Amino acid sequence: MKFIIRYGLAALLMAVAMVLLIPPFAASLIEQWSKSDVESRSVLAFNTALDELTGLLDEHDAKKIVALFERMALDEQLLAVGFCDRNGVLVYKTKEMPKSFVCKAPTANGTPQFSTLHLGRRSLMVSSFPVITPNERGQMVLLHDLAVVAQRGAEARLWTIAVLVGVVFVAAAFAGLVTILLARRWLQSMRRAIDDVRLGGSGAVAATEATPFAGEFRRLLRDLQMSQLPAEGPDVEWSPAMLRSVLARKLPGAEVIVVSNREPYIHNRDGGEIVLQIPASGLVAAIEPIMRACGGTWIAHGSGSADAETVDRCDRIRVPPSQPSYTLRRVWLTEGEQNGYYYGLANEGLWPLCHMAFVRPNFRDSDWSQYKLVNARFAQAVVDEAKRSDPIILVQDYHFALLPAMLRKKLPNATIITFWHIPWPNPEIFGICPWKEEIIAGLLGSSVIGFHTRFHCNNFLDTVDRFMEARTDREHSLISFGSHDTLVRPYPISIEWPPAAMAAQKPVAECRSLVRKRFGLADQVRLGVGIERFDYTKGILDRLRAIDALLSRCPEWKDKFVFVQVAAPTRSKLAAYTGLQQEAAELAREINARHGSKTYQPIFLIVRHYEPHEIFELFRAADLCIVSSLHDGMNLVAKEFVAARDDEEGVLLLSNFAGASRELSEALIVNPYDVHSVSVAIEEALLMPRAEQRERMRLMREIVRLRNVYRWAGQILLDAADLRKRRRILQLMSREQSAVNAPLVNRA
Ligand code: G6P
């Protein structure tokens, strides 16, 4: 309403200004034009009379001259005509010539002159024209009444005012009509938006909405609704709006900074073109929707071949490209830094150490030096990006174990939340690491350290107990190290719900037939899928062996069951990874040779990166999905498969050693090391009645829906908010204490 009043008043002021300014301007224009019209008339009258006047002047015929002048003065606008001689004496004149008229001296160059003579309220234009004859040298004067000029000006003013008032009136009526129509439509769409929110709508209405504000309004309404809901408790429905509301309510004005090695958007140069890639990383899949919802800055290694071309002077770029909502700050690493920090210590040392996948970890001094150096570089990047002294910094994964303590020194008031996306081993295994104390001390710079499971939290507490001079409070899961406390908590990570990639998916039946056509399979062929990075922790070889065992034990499945394994190449510089790729390709060939025929290929091994929409299409086309990780912090592929199946069909086989198996207990839980039992589970999945599939899938979908990634982030942020509150209370108490002690000290 205020908006309408403000703009209405502005329009009224503009209309008044127009009415005040335009008519005088128009009147003066018309007056000028009329004056020049009178001047032209004088010139015409003079030129017409000149020849006759010259003759009469030579004859000195006063009577005829006056008669000529009287004839000219018959023109109603011409008041009087006269002749001034060379001495400036008015020698001939018509009757109406004003008595006060005085001849003016002629111009030096003999040009006509025009001036105005005011007689009381009357204005006259005096036009003087030089007249030269052999005997005479004088001026003919013509006096025109300017009343007509004033009259035309007044008329012009009146007409302009009338026209302007008319235009303003018509425009106001038209604008009013349009406003009423728009307001009506706007109200209707707002009403629909409110209904949509009230009924818990999915936003489908937004897509068909005609007004541009309806979507925004719906989002605001939802935020408002969320801000009135409790943020804790088992029934809380977590969504981007809920997360935003928790941030706004519990951490008002908070600045969020994420640090990870892998960036969410990679720009690569492909020939002449820049191609955008979303990397295959569980971490990215989980954190990206959070950043989209909350905004802030994400600091990561710029690893794409066109990354440097796409950032600004400060190495920043707003993302997602389609709808920018947060800032990606890229940090550049040299090849030596990447080799030591990323390939070396992180992926040849800590990754196998924490995963217990029976790949020997390698620890090299040179890698450790690079790891420390790169952690320090990222610490500086955080300090550069932080706009406040107390940001919330979300440190991600095993690439940055030293970062929390470095940040604690540089930004003592920051809330540092570290999430370890991979398992944490027991103290015996972690004890292998030559720099265990430094790594743990680095992590203990955090305010909160999160793991996927309680089991990994306990392993961490045990490790701290074993190797550090720290106090561990098991009851509160709190570690006191130096003068600092760190909370250790399980936060099972998840995916966004519904996943963005689902928006463009075709119905399941269509996905099934499209994928079958792509692989040249008959409609009735049962399809199993596995999709992940080509990593030895994922149990890809064991899975292929289980399929081999199934086809050997139950040959009736030949021709009827096909397995598509999509494996995205990863960390290919490392021997453990290239070795795995070769071994898997060899094994797939062997199995295909053993069980295949000219028309039947049991295993398709596709070694390339799949985009999210392709992954979801494959999931929707499948009868079963195998996640057989030998060890995995959580495994989001399992959750994505469940989220993809809105038809509530399909069977998930899930490794007992993936964190996800703690939540998705309706999957067929398997031990990937036991090839026979996995082959039995595959058969069980192939024979599972649809009703049972639906029952299991429904339960799992409910869990993934409720325990989505917004809940994961929300719970971490709620804990962070509590910590901040507690710290503020402690600071207040210590300030009060010093105030109480001060007089005593002074007295002493
Ligand atoms: C795991 C790690 C992530 C990592 C991802 C992909 O999920 O926990 O930190 O981003 O693997 O690995 P990459 O080395 O390609 O980033």
JSON list of C-alpha atoms in Angstrom, two decimals, residues 230-392:
[
{"chain": "A", "resi": 230, "resn": "PRO", "atom": "CA", "xyz": [10.94, -25.87, 16.01]},
{"chain": "A", "resi": 231, "resn": "ALA", "atom": "CA", "xyz": [14.31, -26.83, 14.48]},
{"chain": "A", "resi": 232, "resn": "GLU", "atom": "CA", "xyz": [14.93, -29.86, 16.64]},
{"chain": "A", "resi": 233, "resn": "GLY", "atom": "CA", "xyz": [13.10, -33.13, 17.13]},
{"chain": "A", "resi": 234, "resn": "PRO", "atom": "CA", "xyz": [12.54, -36.25, 15.02]},
{"chain": "A", "resi": 235, "resn": "ASP", "atom": "CA", "xyz": [9.57, -34.89, 13.06]},
{"chain": "A", "resi": 236, "resn": "VAL", "atom": "CA", "xyz": [11.27, -31.78, 11.76]},
{"chain": "A", "resi": 237, "resn": "GLU", "atom": "CA", "xyz": [11.09, -31.59, 7.97]},
{"chain": "A", "resi": 238, "resn": "TRP", "atom": "CA", "xyz": [14.38, -30.21, 6.73]},
{"chain": "A", "resi": 239, "resn": "SER", "atom": "CA", "xyz": [14.49, -28.15, 3.56]},
{"chain": "A", "resi": 240, "resn": "PRO", "atom": "CA", "xyz": [16.58, -25.26, 2.18]},
{"chain": "A", "resi": 241, "resn": "ALA", "atom": "CA", "xyz": [14.06, -22.87, 3.73]},
{"chain": "A", "resi": 242, "resn": "MET", "atom": "CA", "xyz": [14.37, -24.54, 7.12]},
{"chain": "A", "resi": 243, "resn": "LEU", "atom": "CA", "xyz": [18.16, -24.38, 6.92]},
{"chain": "A", "resi": 244, "resn": "ARG", "atom": "CA", "xyz": [18.06, -20.69, 6.04]},
{"chain": "A", "resi": 245, "resn": "SER", "atom": "CA", "xyz": [15.71, -20.07, 8.91]},
{"chain": "A", "resi": 246, "resn": "VAL", "atom": "CA", "xyz": [18.01, -21.91, 11.37]},
{"chain": "A", "resi": 247, "resn": "LEU", "atom": "CA", "xyz": [20.94, -19.80, 10.16]},
{"chain": "A", "resi": 248, "resn": "ALA", "atom": "CA", "xyz": [18.94, -16.59, 10.50]},
{"chain": "A", "resi": 249, "resn": "ARG", "atom": "CA", "xyz": [17.49, -17.44, 13.90]},
{"chain": "A", "resi": 250, "resn": "LYS", "atom": "CA", "xyz": [20.35, -19.21, 15.61]},
{"chain": "A", "resi": 251, "resn": "LEU", "atom": "CA", "xyz": [23.33, -17.59, 13.93]},
{"chain": "A", "resi": 252, "resn": "PRO", "atom": "CA", "xyz": [22.11, -14.15, 12.84]},
{"chain": "A", "resi": 253, "resn": "GLY", "atom": "CA", "xyz": [24.49, -12.36, 10.49]},
{"chain": "A", "resi": 254, "resn": "ALA", "atom": "CA", "xyz": [26.81, -15.39, 10.36]},
{"chain": "A", "resi": 255, "resn": "GLU", "atom": "CA", "xyz": [29.36, -15.60, 7.59]},
{"chain": "A", "resi": 256, "resn": "VAL", "atom": "CA", "xyz": [29.77, -19.13, 6.19]},
{"chain": "A", "resi": 257, "resn": "ILE", "atom": "CA", "xyz": [33.05, -20.21, 4.58]},
{"chain": "A", "resi": 258, "resn": "VAL", "atom": "CA", "xyz": [33.58, -23.74, 3.24]},
{"chain": "A", "resi": 259, "resn": "VAL", "atom": "CA", "xyz": [37.06, -25.13, 2.55]},
{"chain": "A", "resi": 260, "resn": "SER", "atom": "CA", "xyz": [37.58, -28.30, 0.52]},
{"chain": "A", "resi": 261, "resn": "ASN", "atom": "CA", "xyz": [40.11, -29.64, -1.92]},
{"chain": "A", "resi": 262, "resn": "ARG", "atom": "CA", "xyz": [37.60, -30.52, -4.64]},
{"chain": "A", "resi": 263, "resn": "GLU", "atom": "CA", "xyz": [35.68, -27.61, -6.16]},
{"chain": "A", "resi": 264, "resn": "PRO", "atom": "CA", "xyz": [31.97, -27.89, -7.00]},
{"chain": "A", "resi": 265, "resn": "TYR", "atom": "CA", "xyz": [32.32, -26.56, -10.56]},
{"chain": "A", "resi": 266, "resn": "ILE", "atom": "CA", "xyz": [35.29, -27.29, -12.80]},
{"chain": "A", "resi": 267, "resn": "HIS", "atom": "CA", "xyz": [35.86, -25.36, -16.02]},
{"chain": "A", "resi": 268, "resn": "ASN", "atom": "CA", "xyz": [37.80, -27.38, -18.58]},
{"chain": "A", "resi": 269, "resn": "ARG", "atom": "CA", "xyz": [39.00, -26.37, -22.01]},
{"chain": "A", "resi": 270, "resn": "ASP", "atom": "CA", "xyz": [37.86, -28.77, -24.72]},
{"chain": "A", "resi": 271, "resn": "GLY", "atom": "CA", "xyz": [39.27, -27.57, -28.04]},
{"chain": "A", "resi": 272, "resn": "GLY", "atom": "CA", "xyz": [37.98, -24.05, -28.47]},
{"chain": "A", "resi": 273, "resn": "GLU", "atom": "CA", "xyz": [35.22, -24.43, -25.93]},
{"chain": "A", "resi": 274, "resn": "ILE", "atom": "CA", "xyz": [35.01, -24.14, -22.16]},
{"chain": "A", "resi": 275, "resn": "VAL", "atom": "CA", "xyz": [33.09, -27.08, -20.71]},
{"chain": "A", "resi": 276, "resn": "LEU", "atom": "CA", "xyz": [31.61, -27.11, -17.23]},
{"chain": "A", "resi": 277, "resn": "GLN", "atom": "CA", "xyz": [31.99, -30.28, -15.17]},
{"chain": "A", "resi": 278, "resn": "ILE", "atom": "CA", "xyz": [30.40, -31.26, -11.88]},
{"chain": "A", "resi": 279, "resn": "PRO", "atom": "CA", "xyz": [32.92, -33.60, -10.27]},
{"chain": "A", "resi": 280, "resn": "ALA", "atom": "CA", "xyz": [32.14, -37.10, -9.02]},
{"chain": "A", "resi": 281, "resn": "SER", "atom": "CA", "xyz": [32.51, -36.49, -5.32]},
{"chain": "A", "resi": 282, "resn": "GLY", "atom": "CA", "xyz": [30.21, -37.34, -2.45]},
{"chain": "A", "resi": 283, "resn": "LEU", "atom": "CA", "xyz": [31.52, -34.28, -0.66]},
{"chain": "A", "resi": 284, "resn": "VAL", "atom": "CA", "xyz": [30.52, -31.99, -3.50]},
{"chain": "A", "resi": 285, "resn": "ALA", "atom": "CA", "xyz": [27.11, -33.67, -3.87]},
{"chain": "A", "resi": 286, "resn": "ALA", "atom": "CA", "xyz": [26.41, -32.98, -0.19]},
{"chain": "A", "resi": 287, "resn": "ILE", "atom": "CA", "xyz": [27.86, -29.51, 0.35]},
{"chain": "A", "resi": 288, "resn": "GLU", "atom": "CA", "xyz": [26.73, -27.88, -2.89]},
{"chain": "A", "resi": 289, "resn": "PRO", "atom": "CA", "xyz": [22.98, -27.79, -2.06]},
{"chain": "A", "resi": 290, "resn": "ILE", "atom": "CA", "xyz": [23.86, -26.34, 1.35]},
{"chain": "A", "resi": 291, "resn": "MET", "atom": "CA", "xyz": [25.82, -23.51, -0.22]},
{"chain": "A", "resi": 292, "resn": "ARG", "atom": "CA", "xyz": [23.01, -22.92, -2.69]},
{"chain": "A", "resi": 293, "resn": "ALA", "atom": "CA", "xyz": [20.62, -22.55, 0.22]},
{"chain": "A", "resi": 294, "resn": "CYS", "atom": "CA", "xyz": [22.79, -20.47, 2.57]},
{"chain": "A", "resi": 295, "resn": "GLY", "atom": "CA", "xyz": [25.18, -18.53, 0.33]},
{"chain": "A", "resi": 296, "resn": "GLY", "atom": "CA", "xyz": [28.71, -17.65, 1.48]},
{"chain": "A", "resi": 297, "resn": "THR", "atom": "CA", "xyz": [32.15, -18.48, 0.12]},
{"chain": "A", "resi": 298, "resn": "TRP", "atom": "CA", "xyz": [33.58, -21.86, -0.91]},
{"chain": "A", "resi": 299, "resn": "ILE", "atom": "CA", "xyz": [37.38, -22.02, -1.11]},
{"chain": "A", "resi": 300, "resn": "ALA", "atom": "CA", "xyz": [38.77, -24.91, -3.17]},
{"chain": "A", "resi": 301, "resn": "HIS", "atom": "CA", "xyz": [41.61, -25.95, -5.45]},
{"chain": "A", "resi": 302, "resn": "GLY", "atom": "CA", "xyz": [41.11, -24.64, -8.98]},
{"chain": "A", "resi": 303, "resn": "SER", "atom": "CA", "xyz": [41.91, -27.85, -10.86]},
{"chain": "A", "resi": 304, "resn": "GLY", "atom": "CA", "xyz": [40.23, -27.27, -14.25]},
{"chain": "A", "resi": 305, "resn": "SER", "atom": "CA", "xyz": [42.22, -26.38, -17.36]},
{"chain": "A", "resi": 306, "resn": "ALA", "atom": "CA", "xyz": [40.03, -23.29, -17.93]},
{"chain": "A", "resi": 307, "resn": "ASP", "atom": "CA", "xyz": [39.50, -22.39, -14.28]},
{"chain": "A", "resi": 308, "resn": "ALA", "atom": "CA", "xyz": [41.93, -19.47, -14.36]},
{"chain": "A", "resi": 309, "resn": "GLU", "atom": "CA", "xyz": [40.17, -17.97, -17.39]},
{"chain": "A", "resi": 310, "resn": "THR", "atom": "CA", "xyz": [36.78, -17.90, -15.71]},
{"chain": "A", "resi": 311, "resn": "VAL", "atom": "CA", "xyz": [37.60, -16.16, -12.40]},
{"chain": "A", "resi": 312, "resn": "ASP", "atom": "CA", "xyz": [37.85, -12.44, -11.64]},
{"chain": "A", "resi": 313, "resn": "ARG", "atom": "CA", "xyz": [40.95, -10.53, -10.44]},
{"chain": "A", "resi": 314, "resn": "CYS", "atom": "CA", "xyz": [40.52, -11.97, -6.94]},
{"chain": "A", "resi": 315, "resn": "ASP", "atom": "CA", "xyz": [40.21, -15.58, -8.24]},
{"chain": "A", "resi": 316, "resn": "ARG", "atom": "CA", "xyz": [36.49, -15.59, -7.47]},
{"chain": "A", "resi": 317, "resn": "ILE", "atom": "CA", "xyz": [33.50, -16.70, -9.52]},
{"chain": "A", "resi": 318, "resn": "ARG", "atom": "CA", "xyz": [29.80, -16.68, -8.62]},
{"chain": "A", "resi": 319, "resn": "VAL", "atom": "CA", "xyz": [28.15, -20.10, -8.94]},
{"chain": "A", "resi": 320, "resn": "PRO", "atom": "CA", "xyz": [26.07, -22.09, -9.85]},
{"chain": "A", "resi": 321, "resn": "PRO", "atom": "CA", "xyz": [26.45, -20.61, -13.31]},
{"chain": "A", "resi": 322, "resn": "SER", "atom": "CA", "xyz": [22.72, -20.91, -14.03]},
{"chain": "A", "resi": 323, "resn": "GLN", "atom": "CA", "xyz": [21.62, -19.15, -10.84]},
{"chain": "A", "resi": 324, "resn": "PRO", "atom": "CA", "xyz": [24.53, -17.68, -8.88]},
{"chain": "A", "resi": 325, "resn": "SER", "atom": "CA", "xyz": [23.98, -17.88, -5.15]},
{"chain": "A", "resi": 326, "resn": "TYR", "atom": "CA", "xyz": [27.43, -18.19, -3.58]},
{"chain": "A", "resi": 327, "resn": "THR", "atom": "CA", "xyz": [31.08, -17.40, -4.32]},
{"chain": "A", "resi": 328, "resn": "LEU", "atom": "CA", "xyz": [33.68, -19.95, -5.35]},
{"chain": "A", "resi": 329, "resn": "ARG", "atom": "CA", "xyz": [37.21, -18.79, -4.53]},
{"chain": "A", "resi": 330, "resn": "ARG", "atom": "CA", "xyz": [39.84, -20.83, -6.34]},
{"chain": "A", "resi": 331, "resn": "VAL", "atom": "CA", "xyz": [43.30, -21.50, -4.92]},
{"chain": "A", "resi": 332, "resn": "TRP", "atom": "CA", "xyz": [46.03, -22.43, -7.40]},
{"chain": "A", "resi": 333, "resn": "LEU", "atom": "CA", "xyz": [48.51, -25.21, -6.66]},
{"chain": "A", "resi": 334, "resn": "THR", "atom": "CA", "xyz": [51.78, -25.99, -8.42]},
{"chain": "A", "resi": 335, "resn": "GLU", "atom": "CA", "xyz": [52.36, -29.48, -9.80]},
{"chain": "A", "resi": 336, "resn": "GLY", "atom": "CA", "xyz": [54.79, -30.15, -6.97]},
{"chain": "A", "resi": 337, "resn": "GLU", "atom": "CA", "xyz": [52.22, -29.08, -4.37]},
{"chain": "A", "resi": 338, "resn": "GLN", "atom": "CA", "xyz": [49.54, -31.27, -5.97]},
{"chain": "A", "resi": 339, "resn": "ASN", "atom": "CA", "xyz": [51.86, -34.26, -6.12]},
{"chain": "A", "resi": 340, "resn": "GLY", "atom": "CA", "xyz": [52.91, -33.95, -2.49]},
{"chain": "A", "resi": 341, "resn": "TYR", "atom": "CA", "xyz": [49.75, -32.73, -0.79]},
{"chain": "A", "resi": 342, "resn": "TYR", "atom": "CA", "xyz": [46.96, -34.30, -2.89]},
{"chain": "A", "resi": 343, "resn": "TYR", "atom": "CA", "xyz": [48.33, -37.41, -4.60]},
{"chain": "A", "resi": 344, "resn": "GLY", "atom": "CA", "xyz": [50.96, -38.08, -1.96]},
{"chain": "A", "resi": 345, "resn": "LEU", "atom": "CA", "xyz": [49.96, -37.48, 1.64]},
{"chain": "A", "resi": 346, "resn": "ALA", "atom": "CA", "xyz": [46.18, -37.24, 1.16]},
{"chain": "A", "resi": 347, "resn": "ASN", "atom": "CA", "xyz": [45.60, -40.06, -1.33]},
{"chain": "A", "resi": 348, "resn": "GLU", "atom": "CA", "xyz": [48.56, -42.38, -0.89]},
{"chain": "A", "resi": 349, "resn": "GLY", "atom": "CA", "xyz": [48.85, -41.84, 2.85]},
{"chain": "A", "resi": 350, "resn": "LEU", "atom": "CA", "xyz": [45.66, -40.88, 4.69]},
{"chain": "A", "resi": 351, "resn": "TRP", "atom": "CA", "xyz": [43.12, -42.37, 2.23]},
{"chain": "A", "resi": 352, "resn": "PRO", "atom": "CA", "xyz": [44.37, -45.99, 2.41]},
{"chain": "A", "resi": 353, "resn": "LEU", "atom": "CA", "xyz": [45.22, -45.54, 6.10]},
{"chain": "A", "resi": 354, "resn": "CYS", "atom": "CA", "xyz": [41.66, -44.61, 7.02]},
{"chain": "A", "resi": 355, "resn": "HIS", "atom": "CA", "xyz": [39.93, -47.02, 4.62]},
{"chain": "A", "resi": 356, "resn": "MET", "atom": "CA", "xyz": [41.58, -50.28, 5.57]},
{"chain": "A", "resi": 357, "resn": "ALA", "atom": "CA", "xyz": [41.12, -51.55, 2.03]},
{"chain": "A", "resi": 358, "resn": "PHE", "atom": "CA", "xyz": [44.37, -53.45, 2.28]},
{"chain": "A", "resi": 359, "resn": "VAL", "atom": "CA", "xyz": [46.26, -51.03, 0.10]},
{"chain": "A", "resi": 360, "resn": "ARG", "atom": "CA", "xyz": [49.44, -50.11, 1.91]},
{"chain": "A", "resi": 361, "resn": "PRO", "atom": "CA", "xyz": [49.63, -46.44, 2.91]},
{"chain": "A", "resi": 362, "resn": "ASN", "atom": "CA", "xyz": [52.78, -44.57, 1.87]},
{"chain": "A", "resi": 363, "resn": "PHE", "atom": "CA", "xyz": [54.16, -41.76, 4.00]},
{"chain": "A", "resi": 364, "resn": "ARG", "atom": "CA", "xyz": [56.94, -39.63, 2.55]},
{"chain": "A", "resi": 365, "resn": "ASP", "atom": "CA", "xyz": [58.60, -36.65, 4.26]},
{"chain": "A", "resi": 366, "resn": "SER", "atom": "CA", "xyz": [58.46, -34.61, 1.08]},
{"chain": "A", "resi": 367, "resn": "ASP", "atom": "CA", "xyz": [54.67, -35.16, 0.83]},
{"chain": "A", "resi": 368, "resn": "TRP", "atom": "CA", "xyz": [54.24, -34.11, 4.45]},
{"chain": "A", "resi": 369, "resn": "SER", "atom": "CA", "xyz": [56.12, -30.83, 3.77]},
{"chain": "A", "resi": 370, "resn": "GLN", "atom": "CA", "xyz": [53.83, -30.05, 0.83]},
{"chain": "A", "resi": 371, "resn": "TYR", "atom": "CA", "xyz": [50.76, -30.98, 2.87]},
{"chain": "A", "resi": 372, "resn": "LYS", "atom": "CA", "xyz": [51.75, -28.50, 5.60]},
{"chain": "A", "resi": 373, "resn": "LEU", "atom": "CA", "xyz": [52.51, -25.83, 3.04]},
{"chain": "A", "resi": 374, "resn": "VAL", "atom": "CA", "xyz": [49.22, -26.22, 1.17]},
{"chain": "A", "resi": 375, "resn": "ASN", "atom": "CA", "xyz": [47.22, -26.26, 4.43]},
{"chain": "A", "resi": 376, "resn": "ALA", "atom": "CA", "xyz": [48.92, -22.96, 5.35]},
{"chain": "A", "resi": 377, "resn": "ARG", "atom": "CA", "xyz": [48.05, -21.51, 1.93]},
{"chain": "A", "resi": 378, "resn": "PHE", "atom": "CA", "xyz": [44.38, -22.38, 2.37]},
{"chain": "A", "resi": 379, "resn": "ALA", "atom": "CA", "xyz": [44.47, -20.90, 5.92]},
{"chain": "A", "resi": 380, "resn": "GLN", "atom": "CA", "xyz": [45.65, -17.62, 4.40]},
{"chain": "A", "resi": 381, "resn": "ALA", "atom": "CA", "xyz": [42.92, -17.82, 1.75]},
{"chain": "A", "resi": 382, "resn": "VAL", "atom": "CA", "xyz": [40.30, -18.16, 4.51]},
{"chain": "A", "resi": 383, "resn": "VAL", "atom": "CA", "xyz": [41.72, -15.13, 6.33]},
{"chain": "A", "resi": 384, "resn": "ASP", "atom": "CA", "xyz": [41.66, -13.16, 3.06]},
{"chain": "A", "resi": 385, "resn": "GLU", "atom": "CA", "xyz": [38.05, -14.09, 2.37]},
{"chain": "A", "resi": 386, "resn": "ALA", "atom": "CA", "xyz": [36.68, -13.62, 5.93]},
{"chain": "A", "resi": 387, "resn": "LYS", "atom": "CA", "xyz": [34.78, -10.37, 6.32]},
{"chain": "A", "resi": 388, "resn": "ARG", "atom": "CA", "xyz": [34.16, -10.86, 10.05]},
{"chain": "A", "resi": 389, "resn": "SER", "atom": "CA", "xyz": [36.38, -11.91, 12.92]},
{"chain": "A", "resi": 390, "resn": "ASP", "atom": "CA", "xyz": [34.00, -14.74, 13.87]},
{"chain": "A", "resi": 391, "resn": "PRO", "atom": "CA", "xyz": [33.02, -16.61, 10.68]},
{"chain": "A", "resi": 392, "resn": "ILE", "atom": "CA", "xyz": [31.68, -20.15, 10.65]}
]
